Short mmCIF file of C-alpha atoms and ligand atoms in Angstrom, two decimals:
data_model
loop_
_atom_site.label_atom_id
_atom_site.label_comp_id
_atom_site.label_asym_id
_atom_site.label_seq_id
_atom_site.Cartn_x
_atom_site.Cartn_y
_atom_site.Cartn_z
CA MET A 974 13.64 -61.09 -68.21
CA SER A 975 13.77 -61.27 -64.44
CA ILE A 976 15.50 -58.50 -62.57
CA LEU A 977 18.36 -60.88 -61.79
CA GLU A 978 18.78 -61.77 -65.43
CA GLN A 979 18.72 -58.10 -66.36
CA ALA A 980 21.41 -57.40 -63.74
CA GLU A 981 23.56 -60.25 -64.99
CA SER A 982 23.27 -59.11 -68.57
CA ILE A 983 24.27 -55.54 -67.61
CA LYS A 984 27.35 -56.83 -65.82
CA LYS A 985 28.23 -59.10 -68.70
CA GLU A 986 27.88 -56.29 -71.21
CA LEU A 987 30.01 -54.00 -69.08
CA ASN A 988 32.78 -56.57 -68.65
CA GLU A 989 32.91 -57.04 -72.40
CA GLU A 990 32.77 -53.38 -73.25
CA ILE A 991 35.31 -52.28 -70.69
CA THR A 992 38.15 -54.25 -72.26
CA SER A 993 38.21 -51.90 -75.24
CA ILE A 994 38.32 -48.69 -73.17
CA ASP A 995 41.81 -47.16 -73.12
CA ASN A 996 41.23 -43.51 -72.36
CA LEU A 997 39.41 -41.36 -69.86
CA ASN A 998 37.13 -39.82 -72.44
CA ASP A 999 35.65 -43.13 -73.53
CA LEU A 1000 35.41 -44.16 -69.92
CA ALA A 1001 33.38 -41.04 -69.10
CA ASN A 1002 30.93 -41.97 -71.88
CA LEU A 1003 30.75 -45.52 -70.57
CA LYS A 1004 30.03 -44.17 -67.09
CA VAL A 1005 27.07 -42.19 -68.44
CA LYS A 1006 25.81 -45.23 -70.33
CA TYR A 1007 25.66 -47.35 -67.15
CA LEU A 1008 25.34 -44.97 -64.23
CA GLY A 1009 23.84 -41.84 -65.81
CA LYS A 1010 20.27 -40.72 -65.14
CA LYS A 1011 19.04 -42.67 -68.12
CA GLY A 1012 21.74 -45.31 -67.76
CA LEU A 1013 21.33 -49.07 -67.79
CA VAL A 1014 21.75 -49.51 -64.05
CA THR A 1015 19.28 -46.75 -63.30
CA SER A 1016 16.79 -48.31 -65.68
CA LEU A 1017 16.58 -51.38 -63.42
CA THR A 1018 14.49 -49.35 -61.00
CA ARG A 1019 12.45 -47.55 -63.61
CA ASP A 1020 9.24 -49.50 -63.01
CA MET A 1021 9.53 -49.60 -59.21
CA ALA A 1022 6.25 -47.74 -58.71
CA THR A 1023 4.26 -50.60 -60.19
CA LEU A 1024 5.83 -53.28 -57.99
CA SER A 1025 4.72 -54.80 -54.73
CA ILE A 1026 6.61 -54.07 -51.54
CA GLU A 1027 8.37 -57.44 -51.68
CA GLU A 1028 9.33 -56.96 -55.28
CA LYS A 1029 10.49 -53.42 -54.54
CA LYS A 1030 12.84 -54.72 -51.85
CA GLU A 1031 14.21 -57.38 -54.21
CA VAL A 1032 14.73 -54.95 -57.10
CA GLY A 1033 16.21 -52.35 -54.77
CA ARG A 1034 18.73 -54.79 -53.34
CA ILE A 1035 19.77 -56.21 -56.70
CA SER A 1036 20.05 -52.83 -58.40
CA ASN A 1037 22.12 -51.50 -55.50
CA GLU A 1038 24.50 -54.43 -55.78
CA VAL A 1039 24.83 -53.95 -59.51
CA LYS A 1040 25.40 -50.24 -59.05
CA LYS A 1041 28.16 -50.93 -56.51
CA GLU A 1042 29.82 -53.49 -58.71
CA VAL A 1043 29.61 -51.37 -61.86
CA THR A 1044 30.89 -48.32 -59.98
CA SER A 1045 33.87 -50.20 -58.60
CA ILE A 1046 34.78 -51.66 -62.01
CA ILE A 1047 34.61 -48.21 -63.61
CA GLU A 1048 36.52 -46.55 -60.75
CA GLU A 1049 39.24 -49.18 -60.90
CA LEU A 1050 39.78 -48.55 -64.59
CA GLU A 1051 39.60 -44.81 -64.05
CA LYS A 1052 42.41 -45.06 -61.49
CA ASN A 1053 44.57 -47.08 -63.88
CA LEU A 1054 43.98 -44.72 -66.76
CA LEU A 1055 44.79 -41.67 -64.60
CA GLU A 1056 48.06 -43.25 -63.51
CA LYS A 1057 48.99 -44.04 -67.08
CA GLU A 1058 48.18 -40.53 -68.19
CA LEU A 1059 50.36 -39.06 -65.43
CA GLU A 1060 53.25 -41.30 -66.38
CA LYS A 1061 52.90 -40.21 -69.99
CA LYS A 1062 52.88 -36.56 -68.93
CA LEU A 1063 55.92 -36.97 -66.73
CA ALA A 1064 57.79 -38.70 -69.52
CA SER A 1065 56.92 -36.05 -72.09
CA GLU A 1066 57.69 -33.11 -69.81
CA LYS A 1067 60.90 -34.47 -68.40
CA ILE A 1068 63.72 -31.88 -68.22
CA ASP A 1069 66.99 -33.16 -69.54
CA ILE A 1070 69.48 -31.59 -67.18
CA THR A 1071 72.37 -32.85 -69.28
CA LEU A 1072 71.54 -30.25 -71.94
CA PRO A 1073 73.79 -27.18 -71.95
CA SER A 1074 71.98 -24.25 -70.35
CA THR A 1075 71.22 -20.97 -72.04
CA LYS A 1076 74.30 -18.77 -71.85
CA VAL A 1077 73.99 -16.00 -69.28
CA ASN A 1078 76.27 -13.04 -69.74
CA VAL A 1079 78.01 -12.35 -66.47
CA GLY A 1080 80.08 -9.23 -66.04
CA SER A 1081 83.61 -9.20 -64.77
CA ALA A 1082 85.73 -6.73 -62.87
CA ASN A 1083 87.13 -3.88 -64.96
CA ILE A 1084 90.68 -4.78 -65.98
CA LEU A 1085 91.99 -1.33 -65.12
CA GLU A 1086 90.62 -1.77 -61.62
CA LYS A 1087 92.14 -5.26 -61.48
CA LEU A 1088 95.53 -3.95 -62.48
CA VAL A 1089 95.46 -1.20 -59.87
CA GLU A 1090 94.45 -3.75 -57.24
CA GLU A 1091 97.27 -6.04 -58.26
CA VAL A 1092 99.83 -3.26 -57.76
CA GLU A 1093 98.16 -2.23 -54.50
CA GLU A 1094 98.26 -5.76 -53.14
CA LEU A 1095 101.91 -6.15 -53.99
CA LEU A 1096 102.97 -2.85 -52.47
CA VAL A 1097 100.83 -3.30 -49.38
CA SER A 1098 102.68 -6.59 -48.87
CA MET A 1099 105.88 -4.49 -48.95
CA GLY A 1100 104.60 -2.20 -46.21
CA TYR A 1101 103.06 0.58 -48.29
CA ASP A 1102 99.81 2.36 -47.40
CA VAL A 1103 97.23 3.06 -50.07
CA VAL A 1104 96.15 6.70 -49.82
CA GLU A 1105 93.82 9.00 -51.71
CA GLY A 1106 93.88 12.62 -52.67
CA PRO A 1107 91.26 14.96 -54.14
CA GLU A 1108 90.83 15.22 -57.89
CA LEU A 1109 90.18 18.93 -57.55
CA GLU A 1110 93.59 20.07 -56.34
CA LYS A 1111 95.35 23.23 -55.27
CA ASP A 1112 97.87 24.69 -57.68
CA LEU A 1113 100.08 24.87 -54.60
CA TYR A 1114 100.19 21.07 -54.25
CA ASN A 1115 99.89 20.10 -57.89
CA PHE A 1116 102.78 22.37 -58.91
CA GLU A 1117 104.23 24.87 -56.51
CA LEU A 1118 105.43 22.64 -53.67
CA LEU A 1119 106.48 20.02 -56.20
CA ASN A 1120 109.18 22.45 -57.28
CA LEU A 1121 107.17 23.79 -60.21
CA PRO A 1122 106.76 27.49 -59.44
CA LYS A 1123 104.54 29.69 -61.59
CA GLY A 1124 106.16 30.26 -64.95
CA HIS A 1125 108.21 27.06 -64.82
CA PRO A 1126 108.40 25.74 -68.39
CA ALA A 1127 107.59 22.18 -67.29
CA ARG A 1128 104.11 23.40 -66.34
CA ASP A 1129 103.25 23.93 -69.98
CA ALA A 1130 102.35 20.34 -70.74
CA GLN A 1131 100.06 20.11 -67.72
CA ASP A 1132 98.85 23.69 -67.15
CA THR A 1133 95.21 22.88 -67.68
CA PHE A 1134 91.60 22.58 -66.43
CA TYR A 1135 91.67 25.38 -63.86
CA THR A 1136 88.30 25.93 -62.25
CA ASP A 1137 88.88 29.37 -60.72
CA GLY A 1138 91.63 31.29 -62.41
CA ASP A 1139 94.87 29.96 -61.05
CA THR A 1140 94.51 28.36 -57.62
CA LEU A 1141 92.34 25.26 -58.17
CA LEU A 1142 92.55 22.73 -60.97
CA LEU A 1143 91.68 19.15 -61.83
CA ARG A 1144 94.95 17.56 -60.80
CA SER A 1145 97.23 16.93 -63.74
CA GLN A 1146 99.14 14.20 -61.89
CA THR A 1147 98.86 12.19 -58.68
CA SER A 1148 102.17 13.64 -57.44
CA PRO A 1149 100.40 16.27 -55.24
CA VAL A 1150 99.41 13.37 -53.00
CA GLN A 1151 103.13 13.12 -52.16
CA ILE A 1152 102.92 16.69 -50.83
CA ARG A 1153 99.70 16.01 -48.93
CA THR A 1154 101.14 12.87 -47.33
CA MET A 1155 104.37 14.55 -46.24
CA LEU A 1156 102.56 17.63 -44.88
CA ALA A 1157 100.00 15.51 -43.04
CA ASN A 1158 102.73 13.49 -41.34
CA THR A 1159 103.47 16.08 -38.68
CA GLU A 1160 105.67 13.69 -36.71
CA LYS A 1161 107.92 13.40 -39.75
CA THR A 1162 108.31 9.65 -39.65
CA PRO A 1163 109.25 7.44 -42.65
CA ILE A 1164 106.64 7.15 -45.40
CA ARG A 1165 105.71 4.40 -47.78
CA MET A 1166 102.58 5.12 -49.75
CA ILE A 1167 100.99 4.53 -53.10
CA CYS A 1168 98.17 6.54 -54.51
CA PRO A 1169 96.24 5.34 -57.52
CA GLY A 1170 93.81 7.84 -58.98
CA LYS A 1171 92.41 9.84 -61.84
CA THR A 1172 94.34 12.67 -63.42
CA TYR A 1173 93.42 15.24 -66.06
CA ARG A 1174 95.54 17.13 -68.52
CA ARG A 1175 95.38 18.91 -71.82
CA ASP A 1176 96.20 16.23 -74.32
CA ASP A 1177 95.31 15.31 -77.83
CA ASP A 1178 93.01 12.33 -77.48
CA ASP A 1179 94.58 9.69 -79.67
CA ALA A 1180 95.32 5.98 -79.37
CA THR A 1181 97.81 6.49 -76.56
CA HIS A 1182 96.65 9.74 -74.96
CA SER A 1183 93.51 10.76 -73.16
CA HIS A 1184 92.65 14.00 -71.37
CA GLN A 1185 91.72 11.86 -68.39
CA PHE A 1186 93.66 8.85 -67.25
CA THR A 1187 94.79 6.96 -64.18
CA GLN A 1188 98.15 7.17 -62.48
CA ILE A 1189 99.67 5.03 -59.77
CA GLU A 1190 101.91 7.24 -57.67
CA GLY A 1191 104.40 5.94 -55.14
CA LEU A 1192 106.49 7.67 -52.48
CA LEU A 1193 109.03 6.35 -50.04
CA VAL A 1194 110.72 8.67 -47.55
CA ASP A 1195 113.36 7.39 -45.15
CA LYS A 1196 117.05 7.80 -44.42
CA ASN A 1197 119.78 6.90 -46.91
CA VAL A 1198 117.39 6.07 -49.74
CA SER A 1199 119.15 5.52 -53.04
CA LEU A 1200 118.40 4.80 -56.68
CA ALA A 1201 119.28 1.17 -55.90
CA ASP A 1202 116.21 1.00 -53.61
CA LEU A 1203 114.07 2.42 -56.39
CA LYS A 1204 115.51 -0.05 -58.89
CA GLY A 1205 114.82 -3.00 -56.60
CA THR A 1206 111.24 -1.86 -55.99
CA PHE A 1207 110.60 -1.26 -59.68
CA ASP A 1208 112.04 -4.68 -60.46
CA VAL A 1209 109.57 -6.41 -58.14
CA ILE A 1210 106.62 -4.50 -59.63
CA ALA A 1211 107.70 -5.22 -63.22
CA LYS A 1212 108.15 -8.92 -62.55
CA LYS A 1213 104.82 -9.19 -60.74
CA LEU A 1214 102.92 -7.53 -63.57
CA PHE A 1215 104.79 -8.84 -66.59
CA GLY A 1216 106.54 -12.04 -65.54
CA ASN A 1217 109.79 -13.10 -63.88
CA ASP A 1218 111.84 -12.83 -67.07
CA ARG A 1219 111.39 -9.06 -67.23
CA GLU A 1220 114.49 -6.94 -66.93
CA THR A 1221 114.31 -3.30 -65.93
CA ARG A 1222 116.38 -0.29 -66.77
CA PHE A 1223 116.55 3.41 -65.94
CA ARG A 1224 116.92 6.07 -68.59
CA PRO A 1225 117.93 9.60 -67.57
CA SER A 1226 115.03 12.01 -67.63
CA PHE A 1227 113.76 15.22 -66.11
CA TYR A 1228 111.02 15.87 -63.58
CA PRO A 1229 111.14 19.01 -61.44
CA PHE A 1230 110.28 17.09 -58.26
CA THR A 1231 113.00 14.44 -58.55
CA GLU A 1232 116.75 14.71 -58.92
CA PRO A 1233 118.05 12.62 -60.56
CA SER A 1234 114.99 11.65 -62.61
CA VAL A 1235 114.58 8.51 -64.67
CA GLU A 1236 112.25 6.86 -67.12
CA LEU A 1237 111.24 3.36 -66.09
CA ASP A 1238 111.66 0.78 -68.85
CA ILE A 1239 110.96 -2.94 -68.88
CA SER A 1240 112.35 -5.42 -71.39
CA CYS A 1241 109.67 -6.17 -73.96
CA PHE A 1242 107.46 -9.04 -72.80
CA ASN A 1243 106.41 -9.71 -76.35
CA CYS A 1244 109.77 -10.25 -78.05
CA GLY A 1245 111.93 -10.66 -74.95
CA GLY A 1246 114.09 -7.72 -76.01
CA LYS A 1247 114.82 -8.60 -79.64
CA GLY A 1248 112.63 -5.84 -81.00
CA CYS A 1249 109.05 -6.00 -82.28
CA ASN A 1250 106.18 -3.66 -83.09
CA ILE A 1251 105.05 -3.42 -79.45
CA CYS A 1252 108.45 -2.08 -78.30
CA LYS A 1253 108.91 -0.24 -81.61
CA GLY A 1254 112.01 -2.26 -82.35
CA THR A 1255 113.90 -1.11 -79.26
CA GLY A 1256 113.38 -4.16 -77.05
CA TRP A 1257 112.27 -1.86 -74.21
CA ILE A 1258 108.94 -0.41 -73.12
CA THR A 1259 108.61 2.73 -70.97
CA VAL A 1260 106.00 2.32 -68.23
CA GLY A 1261 106.53 5.34 -65.98
CA GLY A 1262 108.71 8.04 -64.48
CA ALA A 1263 110.58 8.12 -61.20
CA GLY A 1264 113.52 9.53 -59.30
CA ILE A 1265 115.06 10.57 -56.03
CA VAL A 1266 112.81 13.12 -54.31
CA HIS A 1267 114.17 16.61 -54.93
CA HIS A 1268 115.58 18.26 -51.78
CA ASN A 1269 113.35 21.28 -52.37
CA VAL A 1270 110.28 19.06 -52.22
CA LEU A 1271 111.37 17.44 -48.96
CA ASP A 1272 112.15 20.82 -47.44
CA ASN A 1273 108.86 22.30 -48.73
CA CYS A 1274 107.04 19.62 -46.76
CA GLY A 1275 109.02 19.89 -43.55
CA TYR A 1276 111.32 16.93 -44.07
CA ASP A 1277 114.88 18.21 -43.58
CA SER A 1278 116.65 17.16 -46.77
CA ASN A 1279 119.95 16.90 -44.88
CA VAL A 1280 118.41 14.09 -42.86
CA TRP A 1281 115.76 12.56 -45.06
CA SER A 1282 115.78 11.18 -48.57
CA GLY A 1283 113.29 9.32 -50.68
CA PHE A 1284 112.22 8.02 -54.04
CA ALA A 1285 109.02 8.52 -55.97
CA PHE A 1286 107.48 6.95 -59.02
CA GLY A 1287 104.46 7.36 -61.24
CA PHE A 1288 102.96 4.79 -63.59
CA GLY A 1289 100.26 5.28 -66.17
CA ALA A 1290 97.73 2.63 -65.14
CA GLU A 1291 95.99 2.43 -68.52
CA ARG A 1292 99.37 2.02 -70.18
CA LEU A 1293 100.19 -0.90 -67.92
CA ALA A 1294 96.77 -2.47 -68.55
CA MET A 1295 97.09 -1.91 -72.31
CA LEU A 1296 100.45 -3.66 -72.36
CA LYS A 1297 99.33 -6.47 -70.09
CA TYR A 1298 96.06 -7.20 -71.89
CA GLY A 1299 96.98 -6.24 -75.44
CA ILE A 1300 94.72 -3.19 -75.76
CA THR A 1301 95.79 -0.91 -78.58
CA ASP A 1302 93.67 2.20 -77.98
CA ILE A 1303 93.40 3.98 -74.62
CA ARG A 1304 90.00 5.37 -75.63
CA THR A 1305 88.45 1.90 -75.31
CA PHE A 1306 88.61 2.43 -71.54
CA TYR A 1307 86.20 5.35 -71.71
CA THR A 1308 84.00 5.03 -74.76
CA ASN A 1309 81.55 2.43 -73.42
CA ASP A 1310 81.51 0.83 -76.84
CA LEU A 1311 79.95 -2.60 -76.38
CA ARG A 1312 82.04 -3.97 -79.22
CA ASN A 1313 85.00 -3.72 -76.85
CA LYS A 1314 83.25 -5.77 -74.20
CA GLU A 1315 85.17 -8.90 -75.13
CA THR A 1316 88.49 -7.14 -74.57
CA PHE A 1317 87.44 -6.16 -71.08
CA ASP A 1318 85.69 -9.38 -70.21
CA ARG A 1319 88.87 -10.93 -68.90
CA LYS A 1320 88.02 -13.76 -66.56
CA ASP A 1321 91.73 -14.65 -66.55
CA ALA A 1322 92.40 -11.30 -64.92
CA GLU A 1323 90.18 -12.16 -61.94
N1 DAH B 2183 103.92 12.99 -62.28
C1 DAH B 2183 104.66 12.54 -63.44
C2 DAH B 2183 103.82 12.73 -64.68
O1 DAH B 2183 102.64 12.86 -64.57
C3 DAH B 2183 105.06 11.10 -63.30
C4 DAH B 2183 106.09 10.94 -62.24
C5 DAH B 2183 107.42 11.07 -62.58
C6 DAH B 2183 105.74 10.75 -60.93
C7 DAH B 2183 108.39 10.95 -61.64
C8 DAH B 2183 106.72 10.64 -59.95
C9 DAH B 2183 108.04 10.75 -60.34
O2 DAH B 2183 106.46 10.44 -58.66
O3 DAH B 2183 108.99 10.65 -59.36
O4 DAH B 2183 104.33 12.76 -65.75
#
């Protein structure tokens, strides 16, 4: 067979064989068969040494042409197969973004904190300042100047957690911040303040009591302040927290630092006042204490009680949050029990 015939037959064979190649692996084998060291194309020049110069030129030229042609045919197919393979890969690895994603647990603000903020926001809009006081408090402010001298029977329930005998204690109420605010206001101008904060007292820890809890204290000092002002303010707070249908009422009570003193009740948001297990059948729920600031307290703090008057109130923040969010045990606020997470995970409270 002449070199030309050999070349033609190689090309013919390749063109036939290539039609059945459909993957890169087979193509690699085919490449070796034609272009490898012992391949068909290479074999065209195997006997070069025995040829004359003229023949060498002829064989060289023809074998080069064949090599080029074979290479381009193989490369063309290689390109096609690579493209197909990529398409297949893209199709099989496609991410379906319409699938629901894996649920990520995102935390939410503590509902006690949310409740305090809600009250703060409301009262700030009514011109109140938010102030803070220390949790380690002087007996003088926590009791004495609040009209609770040593030996006063009303101390009994709160006489607790002293750190140094009888002058410093973990505050049993946020009311001492009233004293601090009045004393600090040396110009003796009107006061509107609220003070949310932690308090500590000797208590049996049960479903509704904890030795540590949060109070929201309020104090307003001005001229001609009456119970009607307190009632109006309480009304706004109750409606903001528990809905516009809430009614409020005062019940006579006793606190040494207010005179008269009242318990703050709201009509039950659950039964609307008919009586249910939340309001224990009474139709009313007590949410705090309040009253007209006792003249002794004003005078103790340098506000002449013949000129000045005021009202004060104190809410239990956990109690408000428990009522608002249907929590039945105050201890869930402090136990870090993950089973209660759902109760606290209140996106609707955000
Ligand atoms: N300090 C009271 C308590 O812990 C609550 C309270 C009652 C606060 C009447 C007040 C108030 O400011 O006027 O039980």
